[in-house]
Coordinates of C-alpha atoms in Angstrom, one line a residue:
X1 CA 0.0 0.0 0.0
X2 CA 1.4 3.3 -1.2
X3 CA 2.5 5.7 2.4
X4 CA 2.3 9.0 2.7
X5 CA 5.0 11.3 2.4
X6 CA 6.0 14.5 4.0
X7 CA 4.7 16.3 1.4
X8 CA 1.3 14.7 0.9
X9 CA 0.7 14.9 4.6
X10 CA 1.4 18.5 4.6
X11 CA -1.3 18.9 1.7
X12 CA -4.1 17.2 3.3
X13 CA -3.5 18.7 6.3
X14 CA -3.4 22.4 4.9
X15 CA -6.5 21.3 3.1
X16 CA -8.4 20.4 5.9
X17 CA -7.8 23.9 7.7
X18 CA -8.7 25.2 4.6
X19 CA -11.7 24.1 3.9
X20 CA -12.9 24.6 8.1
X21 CA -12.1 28.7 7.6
X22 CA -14.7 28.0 4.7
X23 CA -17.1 26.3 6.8
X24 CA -16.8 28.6 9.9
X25 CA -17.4 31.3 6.8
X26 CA -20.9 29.6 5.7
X27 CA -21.7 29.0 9.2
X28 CA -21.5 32.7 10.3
X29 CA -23.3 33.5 7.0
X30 CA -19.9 35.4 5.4
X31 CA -20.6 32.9 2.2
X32 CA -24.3 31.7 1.4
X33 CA -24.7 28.1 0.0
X34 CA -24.4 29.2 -4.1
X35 CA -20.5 30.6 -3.1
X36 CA -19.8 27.5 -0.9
X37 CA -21.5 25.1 -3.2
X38 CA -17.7 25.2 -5.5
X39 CA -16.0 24.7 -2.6
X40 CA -17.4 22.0 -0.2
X41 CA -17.6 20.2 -3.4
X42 CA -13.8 20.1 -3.9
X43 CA -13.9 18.6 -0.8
X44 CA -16.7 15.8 -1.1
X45 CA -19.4 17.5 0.6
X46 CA -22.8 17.1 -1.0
X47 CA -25.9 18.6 0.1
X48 CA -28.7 16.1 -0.1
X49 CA -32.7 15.4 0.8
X50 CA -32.0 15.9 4.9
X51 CA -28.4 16.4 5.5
X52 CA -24.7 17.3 4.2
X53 CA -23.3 13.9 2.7
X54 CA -19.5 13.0 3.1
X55 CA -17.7 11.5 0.0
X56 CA -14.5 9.8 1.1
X57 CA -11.8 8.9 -1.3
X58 CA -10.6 5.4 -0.8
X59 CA -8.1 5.3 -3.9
X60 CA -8.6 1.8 -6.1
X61 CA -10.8 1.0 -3.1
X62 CA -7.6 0.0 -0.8
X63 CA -7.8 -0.3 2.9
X64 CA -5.9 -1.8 5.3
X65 CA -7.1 -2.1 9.5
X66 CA -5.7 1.3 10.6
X67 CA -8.0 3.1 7.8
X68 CA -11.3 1.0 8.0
X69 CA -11.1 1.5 12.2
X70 CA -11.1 5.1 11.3
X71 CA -13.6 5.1 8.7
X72 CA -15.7 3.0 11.9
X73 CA -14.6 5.5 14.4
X74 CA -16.0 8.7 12.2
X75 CA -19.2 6.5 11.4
X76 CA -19.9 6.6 15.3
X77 CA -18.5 10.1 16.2
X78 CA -20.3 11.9 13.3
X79 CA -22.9 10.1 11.7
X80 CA -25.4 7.4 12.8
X81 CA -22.9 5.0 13.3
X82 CA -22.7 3.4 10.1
X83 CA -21.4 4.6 6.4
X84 CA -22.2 3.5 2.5
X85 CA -19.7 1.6 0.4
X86 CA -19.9 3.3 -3.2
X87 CA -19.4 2.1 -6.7
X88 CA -16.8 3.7 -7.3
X89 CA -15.3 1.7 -4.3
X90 CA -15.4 4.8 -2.0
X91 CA -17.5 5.3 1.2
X92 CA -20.1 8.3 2.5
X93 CA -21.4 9.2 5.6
X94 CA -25.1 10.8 4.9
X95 CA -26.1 12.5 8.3
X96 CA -22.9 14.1 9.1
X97 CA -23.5 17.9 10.3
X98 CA -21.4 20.4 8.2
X99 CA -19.7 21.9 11.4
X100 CA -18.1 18.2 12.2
X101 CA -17.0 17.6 8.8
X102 CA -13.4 19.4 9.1
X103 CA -13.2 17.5 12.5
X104 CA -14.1 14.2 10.9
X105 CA -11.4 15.1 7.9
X106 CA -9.0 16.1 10.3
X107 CA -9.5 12.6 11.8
X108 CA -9.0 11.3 8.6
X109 CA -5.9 12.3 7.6
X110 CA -4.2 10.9 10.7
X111 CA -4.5 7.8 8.4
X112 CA -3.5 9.1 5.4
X113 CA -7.1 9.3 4.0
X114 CA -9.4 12.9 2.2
X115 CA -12.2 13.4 0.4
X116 CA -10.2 15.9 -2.2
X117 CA -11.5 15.4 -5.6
X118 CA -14.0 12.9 -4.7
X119 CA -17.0 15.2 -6.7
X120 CA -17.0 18.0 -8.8
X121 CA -15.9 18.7 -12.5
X122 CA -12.2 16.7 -12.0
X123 CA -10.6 13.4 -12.2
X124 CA -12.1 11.4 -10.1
X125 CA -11.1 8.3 -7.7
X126 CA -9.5 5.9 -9.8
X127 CA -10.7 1.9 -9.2
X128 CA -9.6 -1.4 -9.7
X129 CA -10.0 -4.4 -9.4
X130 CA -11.2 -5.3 -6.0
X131 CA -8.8 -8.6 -6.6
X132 CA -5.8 -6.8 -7.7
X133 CA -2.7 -8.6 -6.5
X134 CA -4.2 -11.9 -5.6
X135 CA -6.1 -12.8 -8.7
X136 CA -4.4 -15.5 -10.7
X137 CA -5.8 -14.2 -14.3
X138 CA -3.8 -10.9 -13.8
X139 CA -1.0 -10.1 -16.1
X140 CA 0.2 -8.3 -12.8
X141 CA -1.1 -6.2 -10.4
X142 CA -2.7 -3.0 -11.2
X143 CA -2.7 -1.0 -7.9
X144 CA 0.5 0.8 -8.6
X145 CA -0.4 2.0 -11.9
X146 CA -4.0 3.1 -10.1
X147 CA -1.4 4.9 -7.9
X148 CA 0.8 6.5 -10.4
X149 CA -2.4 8.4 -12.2
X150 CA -3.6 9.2 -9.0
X151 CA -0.9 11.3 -8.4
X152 CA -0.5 12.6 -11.4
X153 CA -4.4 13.3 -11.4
X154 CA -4.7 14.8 -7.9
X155 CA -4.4 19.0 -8.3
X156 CA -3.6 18.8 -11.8
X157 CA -4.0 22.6 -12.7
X158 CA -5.6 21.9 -16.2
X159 CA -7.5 19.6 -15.7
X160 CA -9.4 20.8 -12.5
X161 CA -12.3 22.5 -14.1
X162 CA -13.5 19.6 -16.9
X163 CA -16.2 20.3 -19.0
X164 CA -17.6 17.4 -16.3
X165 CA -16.5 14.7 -14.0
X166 CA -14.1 12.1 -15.2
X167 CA -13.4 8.4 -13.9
X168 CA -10.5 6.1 -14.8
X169 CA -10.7 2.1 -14.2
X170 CA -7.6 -0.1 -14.3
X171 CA -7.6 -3.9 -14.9
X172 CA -5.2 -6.4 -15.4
X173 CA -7.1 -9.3 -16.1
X174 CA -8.9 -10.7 -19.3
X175 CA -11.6 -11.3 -17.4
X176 CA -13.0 -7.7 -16.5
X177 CA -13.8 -6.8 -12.9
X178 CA -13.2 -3.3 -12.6
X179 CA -16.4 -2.4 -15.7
X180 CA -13.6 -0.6 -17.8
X181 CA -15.9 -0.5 -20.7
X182 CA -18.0 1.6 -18.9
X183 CA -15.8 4.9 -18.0
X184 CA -13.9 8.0 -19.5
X185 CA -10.8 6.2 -19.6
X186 CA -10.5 2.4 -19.3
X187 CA -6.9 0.8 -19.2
X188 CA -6.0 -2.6 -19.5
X189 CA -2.7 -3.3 -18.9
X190 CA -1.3 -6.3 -21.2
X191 CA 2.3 -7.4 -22.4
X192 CA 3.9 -8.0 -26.1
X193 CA 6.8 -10.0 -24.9
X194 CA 8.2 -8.6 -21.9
X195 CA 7.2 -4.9 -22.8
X196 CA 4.1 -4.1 -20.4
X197 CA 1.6 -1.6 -21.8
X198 CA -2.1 -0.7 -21.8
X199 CA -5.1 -0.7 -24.0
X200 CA -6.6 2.5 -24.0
X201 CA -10.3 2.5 -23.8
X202 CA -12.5 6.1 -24.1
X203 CA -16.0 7.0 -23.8
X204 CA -17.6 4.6 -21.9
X205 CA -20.2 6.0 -19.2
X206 CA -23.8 5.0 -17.8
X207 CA -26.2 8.2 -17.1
X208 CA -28.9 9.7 -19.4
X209 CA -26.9 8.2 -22.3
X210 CA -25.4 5.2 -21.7
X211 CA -22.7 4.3 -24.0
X212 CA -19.5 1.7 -24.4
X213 CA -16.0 3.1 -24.3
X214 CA -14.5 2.6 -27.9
X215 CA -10.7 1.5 -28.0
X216 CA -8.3 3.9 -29.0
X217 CA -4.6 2.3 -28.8
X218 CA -4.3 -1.2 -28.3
X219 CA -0.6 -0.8 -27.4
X220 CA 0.9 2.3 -25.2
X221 CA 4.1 1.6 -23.3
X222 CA 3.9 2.5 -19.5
X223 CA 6.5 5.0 -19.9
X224 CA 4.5 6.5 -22.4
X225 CA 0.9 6.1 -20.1
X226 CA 0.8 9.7 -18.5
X227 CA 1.7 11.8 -21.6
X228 CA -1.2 9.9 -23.8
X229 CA -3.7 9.9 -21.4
X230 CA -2.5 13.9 -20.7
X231 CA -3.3 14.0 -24.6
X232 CA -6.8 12.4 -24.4
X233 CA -8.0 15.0 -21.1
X234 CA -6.5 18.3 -23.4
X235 CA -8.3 16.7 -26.5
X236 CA -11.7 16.5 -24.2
X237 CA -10.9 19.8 -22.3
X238 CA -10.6 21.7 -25.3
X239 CA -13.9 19.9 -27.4
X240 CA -16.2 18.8 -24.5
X241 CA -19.6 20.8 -24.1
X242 CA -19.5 22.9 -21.7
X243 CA -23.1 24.6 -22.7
X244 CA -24.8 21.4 -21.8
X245 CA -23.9 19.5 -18.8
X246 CA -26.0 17.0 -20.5
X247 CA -23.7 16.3 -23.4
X248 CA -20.7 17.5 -21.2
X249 CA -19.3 14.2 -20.6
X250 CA -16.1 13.1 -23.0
X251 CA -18.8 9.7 -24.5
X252 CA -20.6 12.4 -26.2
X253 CA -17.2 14.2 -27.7
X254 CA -16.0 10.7 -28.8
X255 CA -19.8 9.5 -30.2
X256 CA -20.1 12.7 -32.2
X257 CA -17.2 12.7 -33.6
X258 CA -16.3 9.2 -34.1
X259 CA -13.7 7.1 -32.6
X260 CA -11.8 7.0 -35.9
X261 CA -11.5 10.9 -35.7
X262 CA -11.3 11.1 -31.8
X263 CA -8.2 9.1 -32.0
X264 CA -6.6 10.6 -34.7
X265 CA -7.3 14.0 -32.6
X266 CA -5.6 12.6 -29.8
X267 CA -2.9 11.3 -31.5
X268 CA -1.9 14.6 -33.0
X269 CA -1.7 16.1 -29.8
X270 CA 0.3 13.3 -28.5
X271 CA 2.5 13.9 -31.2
X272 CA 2.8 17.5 -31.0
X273 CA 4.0 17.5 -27.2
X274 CA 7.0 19.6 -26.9
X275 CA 9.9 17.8 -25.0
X276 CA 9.7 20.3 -21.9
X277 CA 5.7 19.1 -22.1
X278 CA 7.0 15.5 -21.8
X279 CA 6.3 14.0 -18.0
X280 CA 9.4 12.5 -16.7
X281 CA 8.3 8.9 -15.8
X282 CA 11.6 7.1 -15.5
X283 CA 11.6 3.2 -14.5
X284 CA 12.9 4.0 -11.1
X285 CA 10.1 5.7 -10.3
X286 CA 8.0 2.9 -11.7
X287 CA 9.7 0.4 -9.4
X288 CA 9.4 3.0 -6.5
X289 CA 5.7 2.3 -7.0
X290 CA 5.4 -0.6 -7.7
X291 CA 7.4 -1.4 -4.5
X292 CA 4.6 -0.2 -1.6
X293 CA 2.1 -2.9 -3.3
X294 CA 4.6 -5.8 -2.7
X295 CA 2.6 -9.1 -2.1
X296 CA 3.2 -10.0 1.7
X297 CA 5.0 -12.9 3.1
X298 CA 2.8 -15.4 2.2
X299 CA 2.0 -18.8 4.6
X300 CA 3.5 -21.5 3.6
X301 CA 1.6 -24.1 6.1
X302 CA -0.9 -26.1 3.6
X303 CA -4.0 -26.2 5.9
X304 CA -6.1 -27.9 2.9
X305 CA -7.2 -30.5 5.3
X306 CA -8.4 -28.5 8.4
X307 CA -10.8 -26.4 5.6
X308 CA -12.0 -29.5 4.2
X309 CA -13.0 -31.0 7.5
X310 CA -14.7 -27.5 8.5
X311 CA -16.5 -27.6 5.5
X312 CA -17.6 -30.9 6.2
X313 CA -18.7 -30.8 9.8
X314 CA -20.6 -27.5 9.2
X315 CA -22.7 -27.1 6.1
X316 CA -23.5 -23.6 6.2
X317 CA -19.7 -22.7 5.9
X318 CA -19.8 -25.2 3.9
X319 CA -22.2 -22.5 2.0
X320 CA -20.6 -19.6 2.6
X321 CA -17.0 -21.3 1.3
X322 CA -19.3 -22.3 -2.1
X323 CA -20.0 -18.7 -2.8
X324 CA -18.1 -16.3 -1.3
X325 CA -14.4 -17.9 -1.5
X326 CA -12.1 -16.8 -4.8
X327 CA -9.2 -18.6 -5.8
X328 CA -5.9 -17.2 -5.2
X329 CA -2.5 -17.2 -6.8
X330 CA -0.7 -18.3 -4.4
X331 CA -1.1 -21.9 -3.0
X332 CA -3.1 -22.7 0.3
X333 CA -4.8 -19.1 0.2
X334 CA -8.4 -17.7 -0.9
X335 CA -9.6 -14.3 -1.6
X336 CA -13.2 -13.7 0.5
X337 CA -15.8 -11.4 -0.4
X338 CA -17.0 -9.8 2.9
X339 CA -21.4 -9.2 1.6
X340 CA -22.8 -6.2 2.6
X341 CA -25.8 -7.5 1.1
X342 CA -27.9 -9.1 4.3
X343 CA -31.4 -10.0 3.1
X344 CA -33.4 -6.9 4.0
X345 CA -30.3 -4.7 4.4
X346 CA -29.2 -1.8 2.6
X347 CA -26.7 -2.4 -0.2
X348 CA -23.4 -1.7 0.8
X349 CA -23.8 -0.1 4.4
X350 CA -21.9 -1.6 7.7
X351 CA -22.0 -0.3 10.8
X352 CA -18.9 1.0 12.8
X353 CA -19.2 -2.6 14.8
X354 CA -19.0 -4.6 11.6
X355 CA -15.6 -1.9 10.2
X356 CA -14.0 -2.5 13.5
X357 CA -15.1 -6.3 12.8
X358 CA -13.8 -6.9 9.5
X359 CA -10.6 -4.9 10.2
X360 CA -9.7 -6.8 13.2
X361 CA -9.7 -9.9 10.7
X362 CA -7.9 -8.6 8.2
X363 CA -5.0 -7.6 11.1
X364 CA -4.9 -10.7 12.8
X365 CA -5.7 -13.5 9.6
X366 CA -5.0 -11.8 6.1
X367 CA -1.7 -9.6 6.3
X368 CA -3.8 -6.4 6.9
X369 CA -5.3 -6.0 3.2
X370 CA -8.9 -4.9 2.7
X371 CA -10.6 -3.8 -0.4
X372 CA -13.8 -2.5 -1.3
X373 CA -15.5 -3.6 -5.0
X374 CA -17.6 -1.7 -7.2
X375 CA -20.6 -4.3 -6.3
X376 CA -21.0 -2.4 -2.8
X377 CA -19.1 -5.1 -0.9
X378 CA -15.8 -5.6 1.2
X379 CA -12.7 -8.2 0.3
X380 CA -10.1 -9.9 2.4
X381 CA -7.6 -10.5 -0.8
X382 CA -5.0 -12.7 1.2
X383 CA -6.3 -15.0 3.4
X384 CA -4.7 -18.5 4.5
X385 CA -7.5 -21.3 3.8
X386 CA -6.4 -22.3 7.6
X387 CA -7.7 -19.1 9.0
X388 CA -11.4 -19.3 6.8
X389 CA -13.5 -21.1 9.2
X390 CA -12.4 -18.3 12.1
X391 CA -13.4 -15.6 9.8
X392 CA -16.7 -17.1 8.9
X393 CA -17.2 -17.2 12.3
X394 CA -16.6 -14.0 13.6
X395 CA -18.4 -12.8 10.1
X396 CA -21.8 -14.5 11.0
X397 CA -21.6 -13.2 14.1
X398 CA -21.3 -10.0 13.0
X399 CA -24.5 -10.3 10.3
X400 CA -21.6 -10.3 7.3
X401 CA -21.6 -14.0 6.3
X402 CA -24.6 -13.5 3.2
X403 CA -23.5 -16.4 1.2
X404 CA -24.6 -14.0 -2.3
X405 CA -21.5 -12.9 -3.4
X406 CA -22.1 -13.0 -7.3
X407 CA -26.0 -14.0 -6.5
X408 CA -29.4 -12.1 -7.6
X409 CA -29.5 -10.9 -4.1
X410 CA -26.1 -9.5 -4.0
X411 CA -27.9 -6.1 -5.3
X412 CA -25.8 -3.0 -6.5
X413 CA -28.6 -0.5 -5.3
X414 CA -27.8 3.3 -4.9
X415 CA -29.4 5.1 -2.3
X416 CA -32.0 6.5 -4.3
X417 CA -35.3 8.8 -3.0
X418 CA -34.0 7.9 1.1
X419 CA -31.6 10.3 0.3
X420 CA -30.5 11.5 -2.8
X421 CA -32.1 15.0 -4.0
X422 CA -31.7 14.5 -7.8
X423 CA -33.8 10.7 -7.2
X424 CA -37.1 10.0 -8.7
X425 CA -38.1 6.9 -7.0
X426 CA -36.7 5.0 -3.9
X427 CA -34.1 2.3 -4.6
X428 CA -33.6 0.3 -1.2
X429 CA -36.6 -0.9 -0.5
X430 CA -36.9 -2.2 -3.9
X431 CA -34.1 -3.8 -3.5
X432 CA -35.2 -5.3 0.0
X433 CA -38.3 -6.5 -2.0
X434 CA -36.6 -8.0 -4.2
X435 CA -33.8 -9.7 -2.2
X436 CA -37.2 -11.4 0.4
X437 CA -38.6 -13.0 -2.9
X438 CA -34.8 -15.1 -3.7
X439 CA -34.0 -15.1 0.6
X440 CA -33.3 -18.8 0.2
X441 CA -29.7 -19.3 0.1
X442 CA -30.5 -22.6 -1.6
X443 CA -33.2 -21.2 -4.6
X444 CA -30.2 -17.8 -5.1
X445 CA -27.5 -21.1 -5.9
X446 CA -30.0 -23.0 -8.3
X447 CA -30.6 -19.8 -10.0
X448 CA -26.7 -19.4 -10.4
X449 CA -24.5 -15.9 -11.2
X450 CA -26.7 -12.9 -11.6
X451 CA -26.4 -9.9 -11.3
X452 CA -29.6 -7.2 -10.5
X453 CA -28.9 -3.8 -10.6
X454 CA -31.4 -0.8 -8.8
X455 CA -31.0 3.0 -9.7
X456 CA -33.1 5.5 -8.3
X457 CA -32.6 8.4 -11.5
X458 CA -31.1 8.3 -14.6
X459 CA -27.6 9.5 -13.3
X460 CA -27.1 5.3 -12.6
X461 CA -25.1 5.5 -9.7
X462 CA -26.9 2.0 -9.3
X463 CA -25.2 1.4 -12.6
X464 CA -28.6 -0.4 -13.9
X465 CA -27.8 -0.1 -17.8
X466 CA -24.9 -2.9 -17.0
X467 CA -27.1 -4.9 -14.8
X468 CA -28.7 -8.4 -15.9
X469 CA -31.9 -7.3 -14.9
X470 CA -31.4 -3.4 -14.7
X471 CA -34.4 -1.5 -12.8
X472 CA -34.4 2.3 -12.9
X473 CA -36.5 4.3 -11.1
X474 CA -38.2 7.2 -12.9
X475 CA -41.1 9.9 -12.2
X476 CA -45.0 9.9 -13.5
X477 CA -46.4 12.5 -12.4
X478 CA -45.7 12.1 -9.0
X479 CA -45.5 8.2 -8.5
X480 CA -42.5 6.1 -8.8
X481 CA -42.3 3.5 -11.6
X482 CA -39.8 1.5 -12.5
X483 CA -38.1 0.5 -15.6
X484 CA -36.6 -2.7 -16.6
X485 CA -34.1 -3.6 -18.6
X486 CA -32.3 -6.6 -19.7
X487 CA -29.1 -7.8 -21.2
X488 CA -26.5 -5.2 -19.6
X489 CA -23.3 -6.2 -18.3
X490 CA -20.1 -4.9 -17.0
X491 CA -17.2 -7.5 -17.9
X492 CA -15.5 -8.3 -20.7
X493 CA -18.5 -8.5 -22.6
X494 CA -20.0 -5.3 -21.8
X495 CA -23.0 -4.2 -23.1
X496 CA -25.9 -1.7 -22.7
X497 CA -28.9 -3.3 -21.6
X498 CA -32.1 -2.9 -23.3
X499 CA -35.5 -1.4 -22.0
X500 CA -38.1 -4.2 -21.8
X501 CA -41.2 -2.0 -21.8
X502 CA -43.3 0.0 -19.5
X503 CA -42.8 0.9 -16.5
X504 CA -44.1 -0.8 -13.2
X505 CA -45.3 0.5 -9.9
X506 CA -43.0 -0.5 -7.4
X507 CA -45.1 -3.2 -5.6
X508 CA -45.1 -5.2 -8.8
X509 CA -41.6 -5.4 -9.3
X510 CA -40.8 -8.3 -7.3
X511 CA -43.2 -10.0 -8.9
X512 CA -41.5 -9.3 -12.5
X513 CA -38.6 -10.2 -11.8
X514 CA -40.0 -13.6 -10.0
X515 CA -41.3 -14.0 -13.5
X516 CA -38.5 -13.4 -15.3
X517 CA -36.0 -15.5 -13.3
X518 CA -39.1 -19.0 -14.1
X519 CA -38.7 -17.8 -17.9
X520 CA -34.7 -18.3 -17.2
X521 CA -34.9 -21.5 -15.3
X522 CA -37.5 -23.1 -18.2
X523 CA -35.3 -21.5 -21.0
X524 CA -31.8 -23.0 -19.8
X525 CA -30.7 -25.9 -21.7
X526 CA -28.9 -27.0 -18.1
X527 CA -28.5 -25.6 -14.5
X528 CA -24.6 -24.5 -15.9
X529 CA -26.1 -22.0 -18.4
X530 CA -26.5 -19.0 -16.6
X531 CA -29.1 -16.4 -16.9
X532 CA -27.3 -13.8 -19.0
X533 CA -25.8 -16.8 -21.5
X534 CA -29.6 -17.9 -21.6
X535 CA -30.5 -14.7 -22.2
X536 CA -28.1 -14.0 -25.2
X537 CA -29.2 -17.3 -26.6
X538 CA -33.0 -17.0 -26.9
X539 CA -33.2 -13.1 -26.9
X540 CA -35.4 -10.8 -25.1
X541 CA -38.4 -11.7 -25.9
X542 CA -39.3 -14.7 -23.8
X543 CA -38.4 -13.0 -21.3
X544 CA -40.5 -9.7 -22.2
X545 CA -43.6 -11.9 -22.3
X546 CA -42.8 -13.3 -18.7
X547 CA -42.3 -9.8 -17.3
X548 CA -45.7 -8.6 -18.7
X549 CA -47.5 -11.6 -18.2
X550 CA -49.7 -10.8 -15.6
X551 CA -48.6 -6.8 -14.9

């Protein structure tokens, strides 16, 4: 895990008492909310339906126990004692009061954590994939280069006022976990003999328009990563709307133009960089990096046997070890997704008893790594299969052993109409609905890998255009409906999904989608096809004369 220097400790910390002159300034009344609005939201804070809201940055969502006890600690001084894991692999804290927020940043940065460019028209927290380092797919591990364009990203003068916000994903793995299709800038990083580089993806994004990112370079060198991604952001800052924030995002520069003449555009002004324009990215400073995200001193004691004879005397970890386990590159360990998905829970919150939980485990059994994913849940990368059948236990005591990891009730759900002011329709109780209908852990594992996705507007922070079954809440006249769509999906195979047809009222929803998933299980030609293969098979409209059926 990258560390802190002098110098970025003395920059969050001047930060911090910079922004609380700006709050003591709006509290007094000196600046009224339309000349803080700028400001608090350089610094994460949103104002929502009933309270401030707290974006913390949790860069290529990495964690170790120091940082997640802290992120407990402020959950309980500050806020109601629990927080919201993000897609974008951050977490926020909804009923903090805007004279504790310098405090709670203050607090913060004692562990080498801020909310600084976690909103607002920037670049914004770069992700990952939540498996980076222990995955055995990987061509390596991406963290470092996550960490390298974070630092070049973080107060870059030109590119702090964007035409809109901008997101960057980084994968190393064929098989896509961090949804690169589906932001600004998606990087793959990939090797032509020894020579490590990147596919450059652009253009992707959810929203009002959802679209796919288009590759623009299937080959940049990593010394050459910063000065053509540089080229791409001065391509979009100069041509991005800026009259519409509508069509202000770079997708729309790159579908109106084309990704033929986007990329020759881009690689003019690669070539035209001046030498003195050139960043200085020497391999030394790629091997500093690369050197914080070491992978630990692994275990060598094979304890194979003492899992298999857990598993066997108790057949709910037996469960839990089906679903939630992922294999690991190195030998004798296991990579465990942590759900914040309880049936009847809200997607992606944990209390400050469960943070203080999970990072006790990850200090004592997996060599003090945690991440968070982009489905709304938490990950112990390294962890000896020895230690699994202590973790599960202190996990289902803590309400955090949801065998659903990868299951149609492991929901991404944002936190819709509860809270958010630009929502049309509530999200988490839909989701809670919906999760009651599949509660049996046994009926979720028959049904296989799915993947439902809830968004309560059309700005998809539920990301429901890349869901399976995608629902989107939307407004008429008053009443929530919702809209369902089929077909999306964020891996390697991205696509877009398609709307179904009307609208439903909310109570009917769980209904539709009980419909949809007895289409699926008729339509499979065997209990290994799983519903999106199924889906891609027959097409849509099975499945659209199971939804309606009865609505």
């Amino acid at each position: 895990m990258y560390r802190y220097d002098e110098f970025d400790a003395r920059i969050v910390k001047d930060r911090v008492e910079q922004f609380r002159g700006q709050v003591n300034r709006r509290l007094s009344g000196e600046l009224l909310e339309d000349e803080f609005k700028p400001l608090r939201l350089q610094n994460g804070v949103y104002l929502q339906l009933h309270a401030y809201m707290l974006r913390v940055a949790i860069p290529y969502g990495q964690l170790n126990g120091a940082k997640l006890r802290r992120l407990a600690e402020v959950s309980a001084k500050y806020d109601r004692g629990y927080g919201h894991f993000t897609t974008r692999q951050n977490i926020q804290y909804n009923w903090v009061a805007l004279k504790d927020i310098p405090d709670a940043l203050n607090d913060l940065a004692e562990v080498e954590m801020h909310a600084i460019q976690t909103s607002g028209n920037c670049i914004r927290n770069v992700t990952s994939d939540h498996f980076a380092g222990a995955a055995a797919d990987e061509v390596m591990d991406p963290r470092p280069w996550c960490e390298i364009i974070r630092q070049w990203s973080t107060f870059h003068p030109e590119f702090a006022f964007l035409p809109r916000k901008f997101k960057f994903a980084v994968t190393a793995a064929a098989a896509d976990r961090a949804a690169i299709a589906v932001h600004d800038i998606g990087l793959r990083i990939v090797k032509r003999g020894e020579q490590v580089g990147f596919e450059v993806y652009v253009g992707g994004g959810q929203g009002r328009t959802p679209l796919l990112a288009a590759l623009v370079n299937d080959f940049v060198p990593e010394a050459e990563l910063l000065d053509y991604v540089e080229a791409i952001m001065r391509v979009y800052n100069r041509y991005g709307r800026r009259d519409n924030k509508y069509k202000a995002r770079i997708k729309i520069l790159v579908a109106e133009l084309g990704p033929e003449e986007f990329t020759r555009q881009v690689e003019a002004e690669y070539a035209a960089q001046r030498p003195h324009e050139k960043i200085d990215l020497p391999q030394a400073e790629i091997d500093r990096i690369h050197a914080y995200f070491a992978p630990p001193d692994f275990d060598a004691e094979d304890g194979t046997d003492a899992f298999e004879a857990a598993k066997a005397a108790e057949p709910d970890f037996a469960q839990w070890a089906e679903v939630n386990l992922h294999p690991h590159k190195q030998a004798g360990h296991a990579s465990v997704t942590v759900s914040l998905k309880p049936i009847g829970g809200a997607a992606g919150d944990a209390t400050d008893l469960q943070m203080e939980i999970v990072a006790g485990l990850a200090e004592r059994y997996a060599y003090d790594d945690i991440r968070v994913s982009h489905a709304q849940n938490l990950v112990l990368p390294h962890v000896p299969v020895k230690h699994l059948y202590a973790i599960w236990q202190a996990l289902d005591a803590a309400g955090l052993a949801t065998p659903n990891e990868s299951l149609i009730t492991d929901l991404i759900v944002c936190p819709g109409l509860d809270y958010c002011n630009l929502a049309n329709a509530r999200s988490i109780p839909i989701g809670q609905a919906v999760q009651e209908v599949f509660a049996d852990p046994k009926y979720q594992r028959e049904i296989g890998r799915l993947h439902i996705n809830i968004s309560g507007c059309i700005n998809a922070c539920g990301h429901h255009h890349v869901g399976h079954i995608g629902i989107l809440g939307v407004d008429r006249k008053g009443e929530e409906f919702y809209q369902i769509s089929l077909g999306g999906r964020a891996d390697e195979k991205a696509a877009i999904g398609a709307i179904a047809g009307p609208a439903l009222k909310g109570e009917d929803v769980p209904g539709a989608v009980k419909r949809i998933i007895d289409a699926y299980m008729a339509l499979r030609t065997s209990p290994d096809e799983l519903f999106i293969d199924t889906l891609e098979r027959v097409g849509a409209d099975p499945f659209k004369e199971a939804l309606y059926a009865t609505a």
